[in-house]
mmCIF file of C-alpha atoms in Angstrom:
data_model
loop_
_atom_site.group_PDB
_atom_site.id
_atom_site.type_symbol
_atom_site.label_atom_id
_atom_site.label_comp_id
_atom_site.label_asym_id
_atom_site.label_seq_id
_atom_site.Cartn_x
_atom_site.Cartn_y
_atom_site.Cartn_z
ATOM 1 C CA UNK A 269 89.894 186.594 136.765
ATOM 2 C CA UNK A 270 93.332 187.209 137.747
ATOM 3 C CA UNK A 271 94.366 190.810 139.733
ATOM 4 C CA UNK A 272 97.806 192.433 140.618
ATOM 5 C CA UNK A 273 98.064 193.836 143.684
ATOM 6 C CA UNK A 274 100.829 196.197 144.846
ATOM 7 C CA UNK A 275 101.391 198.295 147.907
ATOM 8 C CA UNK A 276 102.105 200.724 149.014
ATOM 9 C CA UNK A 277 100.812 203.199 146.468
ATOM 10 C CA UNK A 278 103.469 206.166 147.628
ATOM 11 C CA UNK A 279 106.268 205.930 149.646
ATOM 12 C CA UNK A 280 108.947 208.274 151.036
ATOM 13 C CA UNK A 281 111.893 207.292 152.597
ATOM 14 C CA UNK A 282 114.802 208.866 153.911
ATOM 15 C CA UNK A 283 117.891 208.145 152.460
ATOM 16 C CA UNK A 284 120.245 205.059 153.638
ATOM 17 C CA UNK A 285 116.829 203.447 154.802
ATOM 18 C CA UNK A 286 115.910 199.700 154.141
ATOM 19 C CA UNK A 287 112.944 199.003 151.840
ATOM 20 C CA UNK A 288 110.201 196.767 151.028
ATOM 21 C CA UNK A 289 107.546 196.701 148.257
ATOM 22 C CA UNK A 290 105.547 194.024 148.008
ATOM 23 C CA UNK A 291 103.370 192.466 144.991
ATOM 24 C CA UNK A 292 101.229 189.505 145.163
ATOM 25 C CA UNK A 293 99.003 187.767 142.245
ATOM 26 C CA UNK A 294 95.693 186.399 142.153
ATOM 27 C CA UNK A 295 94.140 183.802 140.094
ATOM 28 C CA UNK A 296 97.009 182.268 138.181
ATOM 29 C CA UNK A 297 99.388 179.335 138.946
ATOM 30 C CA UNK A 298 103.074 179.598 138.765
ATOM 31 C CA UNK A 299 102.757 183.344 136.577
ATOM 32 C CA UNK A 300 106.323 185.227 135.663
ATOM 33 C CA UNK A 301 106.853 188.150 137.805
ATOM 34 C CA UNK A 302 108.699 191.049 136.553
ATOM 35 C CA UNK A 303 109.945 194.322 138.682
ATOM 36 C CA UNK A 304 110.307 197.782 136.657
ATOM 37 C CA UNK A 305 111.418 200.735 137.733
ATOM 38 C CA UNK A 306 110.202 204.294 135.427
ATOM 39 C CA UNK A 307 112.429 207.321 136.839
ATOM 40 C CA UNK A 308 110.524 210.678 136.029
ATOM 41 C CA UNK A 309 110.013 211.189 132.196
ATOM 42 C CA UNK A 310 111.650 208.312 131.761
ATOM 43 C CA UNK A 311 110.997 204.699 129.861
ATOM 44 C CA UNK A 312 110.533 201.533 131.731
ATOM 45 C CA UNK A 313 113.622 199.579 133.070
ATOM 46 C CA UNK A 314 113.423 196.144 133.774
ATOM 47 C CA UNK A 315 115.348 195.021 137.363
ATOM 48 C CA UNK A 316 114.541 191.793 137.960
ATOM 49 C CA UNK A 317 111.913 188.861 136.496
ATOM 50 C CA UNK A 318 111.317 185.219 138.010
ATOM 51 C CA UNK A 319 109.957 181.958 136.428
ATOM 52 C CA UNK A 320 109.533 180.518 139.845
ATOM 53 C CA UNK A 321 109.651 180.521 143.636
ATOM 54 C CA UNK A 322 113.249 181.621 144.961
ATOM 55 C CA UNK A 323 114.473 181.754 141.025
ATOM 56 C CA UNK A 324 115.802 185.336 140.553
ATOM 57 C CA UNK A 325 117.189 187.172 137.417
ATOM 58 C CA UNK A 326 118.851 190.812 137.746
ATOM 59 C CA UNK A 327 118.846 192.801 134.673
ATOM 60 C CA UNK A 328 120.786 195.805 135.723
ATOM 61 C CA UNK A 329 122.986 196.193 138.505
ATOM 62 C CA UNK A 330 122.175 198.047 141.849
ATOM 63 C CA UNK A 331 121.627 198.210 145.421
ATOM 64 C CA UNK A 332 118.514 196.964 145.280
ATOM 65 C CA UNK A 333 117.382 192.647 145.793
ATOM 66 C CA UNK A 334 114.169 190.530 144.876
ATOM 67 C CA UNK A 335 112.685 187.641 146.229
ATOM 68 C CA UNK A 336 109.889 185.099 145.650
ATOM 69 C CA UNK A 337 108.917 183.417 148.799
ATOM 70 C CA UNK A 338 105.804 182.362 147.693
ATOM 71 C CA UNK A 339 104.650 181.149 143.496
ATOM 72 C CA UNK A 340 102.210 184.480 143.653
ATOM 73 C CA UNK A 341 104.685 186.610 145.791
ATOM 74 C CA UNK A 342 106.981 189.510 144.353
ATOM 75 C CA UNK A 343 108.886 191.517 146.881
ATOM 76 C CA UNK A 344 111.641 194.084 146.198
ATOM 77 C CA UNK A 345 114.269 194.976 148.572
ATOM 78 C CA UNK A 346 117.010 197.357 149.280
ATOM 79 C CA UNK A 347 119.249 197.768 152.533
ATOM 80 C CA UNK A 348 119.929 201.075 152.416
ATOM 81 C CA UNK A 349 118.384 203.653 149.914
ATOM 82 C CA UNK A 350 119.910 205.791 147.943
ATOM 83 C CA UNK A 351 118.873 209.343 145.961
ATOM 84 C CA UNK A 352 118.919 207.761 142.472
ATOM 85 C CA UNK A 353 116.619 204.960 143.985
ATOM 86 C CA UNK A 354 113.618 207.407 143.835
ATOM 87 C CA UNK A 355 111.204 206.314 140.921
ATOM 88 C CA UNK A 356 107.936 204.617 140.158
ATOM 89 C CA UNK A 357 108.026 200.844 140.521
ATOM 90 C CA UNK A 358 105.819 198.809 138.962
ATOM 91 C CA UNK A 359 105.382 194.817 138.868
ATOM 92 C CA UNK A 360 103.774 192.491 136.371
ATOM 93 C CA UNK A 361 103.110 189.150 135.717
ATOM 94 C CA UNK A 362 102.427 187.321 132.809
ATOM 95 C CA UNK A 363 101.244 183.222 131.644
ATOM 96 C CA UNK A 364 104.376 181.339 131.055
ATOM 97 C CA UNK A 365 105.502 179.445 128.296
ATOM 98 C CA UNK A 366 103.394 180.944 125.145
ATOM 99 C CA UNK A 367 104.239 183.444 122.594
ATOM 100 C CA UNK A 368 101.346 185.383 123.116
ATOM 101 C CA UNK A 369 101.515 186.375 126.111
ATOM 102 C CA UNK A 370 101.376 190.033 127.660
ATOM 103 C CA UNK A 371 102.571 191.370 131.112
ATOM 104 C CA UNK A 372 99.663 192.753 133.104
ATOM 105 C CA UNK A 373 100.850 195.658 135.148
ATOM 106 C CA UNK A 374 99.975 196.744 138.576
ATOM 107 C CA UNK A 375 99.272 199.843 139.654
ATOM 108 C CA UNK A 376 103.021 200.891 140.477
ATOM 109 C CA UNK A 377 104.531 202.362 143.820
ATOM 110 C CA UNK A 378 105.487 206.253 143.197
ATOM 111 C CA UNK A 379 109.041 205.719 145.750
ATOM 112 C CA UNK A 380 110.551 209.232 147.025
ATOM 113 C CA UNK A 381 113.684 209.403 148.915
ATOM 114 C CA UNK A 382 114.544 212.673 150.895
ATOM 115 C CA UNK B 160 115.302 192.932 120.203
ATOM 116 C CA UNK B 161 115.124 195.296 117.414
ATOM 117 C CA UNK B 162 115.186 198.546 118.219
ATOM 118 C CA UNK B 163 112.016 200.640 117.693
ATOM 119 C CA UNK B 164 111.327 204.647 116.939
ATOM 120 C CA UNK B 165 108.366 206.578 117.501
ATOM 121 C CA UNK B 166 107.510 210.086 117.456
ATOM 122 C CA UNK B 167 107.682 211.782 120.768
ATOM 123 C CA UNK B 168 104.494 213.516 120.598
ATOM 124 C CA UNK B 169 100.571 213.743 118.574
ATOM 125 C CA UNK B 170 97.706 215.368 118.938
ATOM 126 C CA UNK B 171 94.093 213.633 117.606
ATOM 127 C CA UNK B 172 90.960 215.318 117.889
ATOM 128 C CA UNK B 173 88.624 213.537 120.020
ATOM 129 C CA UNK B 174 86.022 211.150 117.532
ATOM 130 C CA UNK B 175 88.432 210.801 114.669
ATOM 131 C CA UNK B 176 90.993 208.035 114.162
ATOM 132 C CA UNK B 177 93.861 207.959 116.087
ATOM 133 C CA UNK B 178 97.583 206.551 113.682
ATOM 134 C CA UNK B 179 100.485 205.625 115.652
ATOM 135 C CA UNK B 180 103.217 204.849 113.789
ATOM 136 C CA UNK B 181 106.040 202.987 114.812
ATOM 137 C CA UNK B 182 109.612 202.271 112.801
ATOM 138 C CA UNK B 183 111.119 198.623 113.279
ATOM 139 C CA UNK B 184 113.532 198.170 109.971
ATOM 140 C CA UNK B 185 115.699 195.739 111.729
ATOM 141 C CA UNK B 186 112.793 193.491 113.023
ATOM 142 C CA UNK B 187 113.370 190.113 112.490
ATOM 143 C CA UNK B 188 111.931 187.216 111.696
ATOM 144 C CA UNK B 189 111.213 185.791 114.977
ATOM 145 C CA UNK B 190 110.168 188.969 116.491
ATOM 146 C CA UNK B 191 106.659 190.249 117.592
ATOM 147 C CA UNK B 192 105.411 193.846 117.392
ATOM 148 C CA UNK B 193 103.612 194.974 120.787
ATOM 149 C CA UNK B 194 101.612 198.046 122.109
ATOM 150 C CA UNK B 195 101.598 199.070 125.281
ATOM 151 C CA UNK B 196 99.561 202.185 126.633
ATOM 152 C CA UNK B 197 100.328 204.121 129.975
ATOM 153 C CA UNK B 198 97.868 206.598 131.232
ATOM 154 C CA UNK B 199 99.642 208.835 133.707
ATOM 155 C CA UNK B 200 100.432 207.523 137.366
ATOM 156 C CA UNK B 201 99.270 204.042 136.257
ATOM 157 C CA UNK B 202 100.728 201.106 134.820
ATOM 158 C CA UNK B 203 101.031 199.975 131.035
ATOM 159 C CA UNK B 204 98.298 198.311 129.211
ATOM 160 C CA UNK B 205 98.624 195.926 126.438
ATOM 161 C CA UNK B 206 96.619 196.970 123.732
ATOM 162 C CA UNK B 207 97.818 194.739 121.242
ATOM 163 C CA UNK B 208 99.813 192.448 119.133
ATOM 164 C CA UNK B 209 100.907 190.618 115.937
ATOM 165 C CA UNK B 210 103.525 189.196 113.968
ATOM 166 C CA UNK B 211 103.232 189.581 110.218
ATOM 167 C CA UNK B 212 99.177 190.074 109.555
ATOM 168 C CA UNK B 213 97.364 192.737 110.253
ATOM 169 C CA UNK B 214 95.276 192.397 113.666
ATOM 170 C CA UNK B 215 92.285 193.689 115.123
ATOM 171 C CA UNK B 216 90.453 193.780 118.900
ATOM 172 C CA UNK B 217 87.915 195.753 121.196
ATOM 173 C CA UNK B 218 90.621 198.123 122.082
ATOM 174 C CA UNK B 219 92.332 198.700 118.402
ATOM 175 C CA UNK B 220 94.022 197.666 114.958
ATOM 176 C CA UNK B 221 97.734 197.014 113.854
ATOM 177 C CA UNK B 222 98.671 197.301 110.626
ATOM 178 C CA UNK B 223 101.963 195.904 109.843
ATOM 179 C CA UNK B 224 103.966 196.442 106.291
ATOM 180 C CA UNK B 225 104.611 193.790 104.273
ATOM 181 C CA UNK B 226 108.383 193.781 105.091
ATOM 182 C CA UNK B 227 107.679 193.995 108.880
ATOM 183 C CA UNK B 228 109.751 197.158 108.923
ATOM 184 C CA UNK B 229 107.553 199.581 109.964
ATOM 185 C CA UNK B 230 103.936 199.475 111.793
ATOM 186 C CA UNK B 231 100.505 201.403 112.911
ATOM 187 C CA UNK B 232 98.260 201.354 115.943
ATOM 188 C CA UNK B 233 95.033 202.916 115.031
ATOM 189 C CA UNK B 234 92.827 203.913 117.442
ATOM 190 C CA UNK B 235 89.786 203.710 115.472
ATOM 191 C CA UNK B 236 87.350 206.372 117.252
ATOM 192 C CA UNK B 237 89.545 207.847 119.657
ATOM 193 C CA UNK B 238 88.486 209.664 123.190
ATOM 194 C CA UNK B 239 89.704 211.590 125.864
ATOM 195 C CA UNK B 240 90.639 208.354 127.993
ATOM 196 C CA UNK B 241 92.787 207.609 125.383
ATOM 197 C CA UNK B 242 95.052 210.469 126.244
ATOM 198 C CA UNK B 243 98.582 208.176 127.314
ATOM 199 C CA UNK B 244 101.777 207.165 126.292
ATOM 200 C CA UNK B 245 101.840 204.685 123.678
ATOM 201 C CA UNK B 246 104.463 202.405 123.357
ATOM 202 C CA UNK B 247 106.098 200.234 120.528
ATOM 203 C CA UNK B 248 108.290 197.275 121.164
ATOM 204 C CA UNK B 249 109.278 194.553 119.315
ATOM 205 C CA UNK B 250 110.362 191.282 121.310
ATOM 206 C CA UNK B 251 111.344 187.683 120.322
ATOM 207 C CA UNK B 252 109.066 184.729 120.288
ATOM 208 C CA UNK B 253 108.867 183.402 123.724
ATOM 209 C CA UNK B 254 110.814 185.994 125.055
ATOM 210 C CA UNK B 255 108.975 188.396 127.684
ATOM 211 C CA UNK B 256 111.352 190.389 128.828
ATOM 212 C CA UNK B 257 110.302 193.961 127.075
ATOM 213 C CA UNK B 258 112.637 196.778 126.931
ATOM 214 C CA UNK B 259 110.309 199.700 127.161
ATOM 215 C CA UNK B 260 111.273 203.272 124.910
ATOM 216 C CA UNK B 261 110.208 206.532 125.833
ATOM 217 C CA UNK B 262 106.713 205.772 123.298
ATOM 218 C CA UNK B 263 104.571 208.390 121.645
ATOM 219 C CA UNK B 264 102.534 211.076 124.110
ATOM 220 C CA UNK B 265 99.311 211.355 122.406
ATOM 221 C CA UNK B 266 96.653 213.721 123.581
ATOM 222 C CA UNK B 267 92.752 213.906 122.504
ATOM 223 C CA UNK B 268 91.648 217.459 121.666
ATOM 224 C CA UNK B 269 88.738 218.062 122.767
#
């Protein structure tokens, strides 16, 4: 069976740090991989998604980067941090290619930035 | 996507059915109604989904008008774990990014 894994679980940073969250899937070839951000009381937001290794799309701009290195690798980056960066991330992965096909969420990354 | 509304709030008492309703009137025909649940400090769950027909699994039932305008999530015997947010959204075919609303905070009475 396939399994989202995401770490770390909390985080908090001081402001103008770098960061890096990672994601990684198991049990699935070549799955999308999505990266949401919630802020408190807040919807979902999508920030980036990828169809493949080292293909990238942004959905809203930001200080903040994503790479694929490997097909089943999902990391999220920023340089430096800022206040309005704080939030719950979250990453997901669904099958390609078919209409029925749901994301599968992780277990999210509750980010706090002092 | 269409743009979907949804109450902010319900309460259910715990055994009896659960009825989420959900507003979609300018769905169209492409477009797939989905539910998502998010129990708090965890990620979303898909509970569901359909296009036109009514649909039915382990976890719950969708009932969809006949003009696609408007839809329910029923939560046929629902429990305390079923305290979450529920959310609607309503994507294209073969399109996966979903734009997630602030969804309906149901709670189970005990």
């Amino acid at each position: 069976s396939q399994t989202i894994h995401q770490w770390p679980a909390t985080l908090v940073q001081p402001v103008g740090s770098p960061l890096s969250l990672e994601c990684t899937v198991e049990g699935t070839s070549n799955p999308n991989l999505y990266w949401y951000r919630q802020a408190a009381g807040r919807g979902l937001q999508l920030l980036f998604y990828s169809v493949g290794i080292g293909q990238i799309s942004s959905e809203v701009p930001q200080n903040l980067s994503a790479s694929r290195p490997q097909d089943r690798q999902f990391i999220l980056s920023s340089k430096k941090l800022l206040l309005s960066d704080s939030g719950f991330y979250l990453c997901a992965w669904s099958v390609p290619g078919g209409p029925y096909q749901p994301q599968h969420f992780g277990d999210g990354t509750r980010l706090s930035i002092l | 996507d269409a743009k979907t509304t949804q109450p902010p709030s319900m309460d259910c008492a715990e055994g009896r059915a659960a009825n989420l309703p959900c507003n979609h009137s300018t769905i169209s025909g492409n477009e797939y109604v989905y539910w998502y649940r998010q129990i708090h400090s965890q990620g979303p769950q898909y509970i569901i989904h359909g296009l036109k027909n009514n649909e039915t699994n382990e976890m719950a039932s969708l009932i969809i008008t006949e003009d696609r305008k408007s839809s329910t999530l029923i939560l046929p015997h629902a429990t305390l774990r079923d305290t979450a947010v529920y959310y609607c959204i309503v994507t294209n075919f073969g399109n996966e990014k979903l734009t997630f609303g602030t969804g309906t905070r149901l709670t189970i009475i005990p």
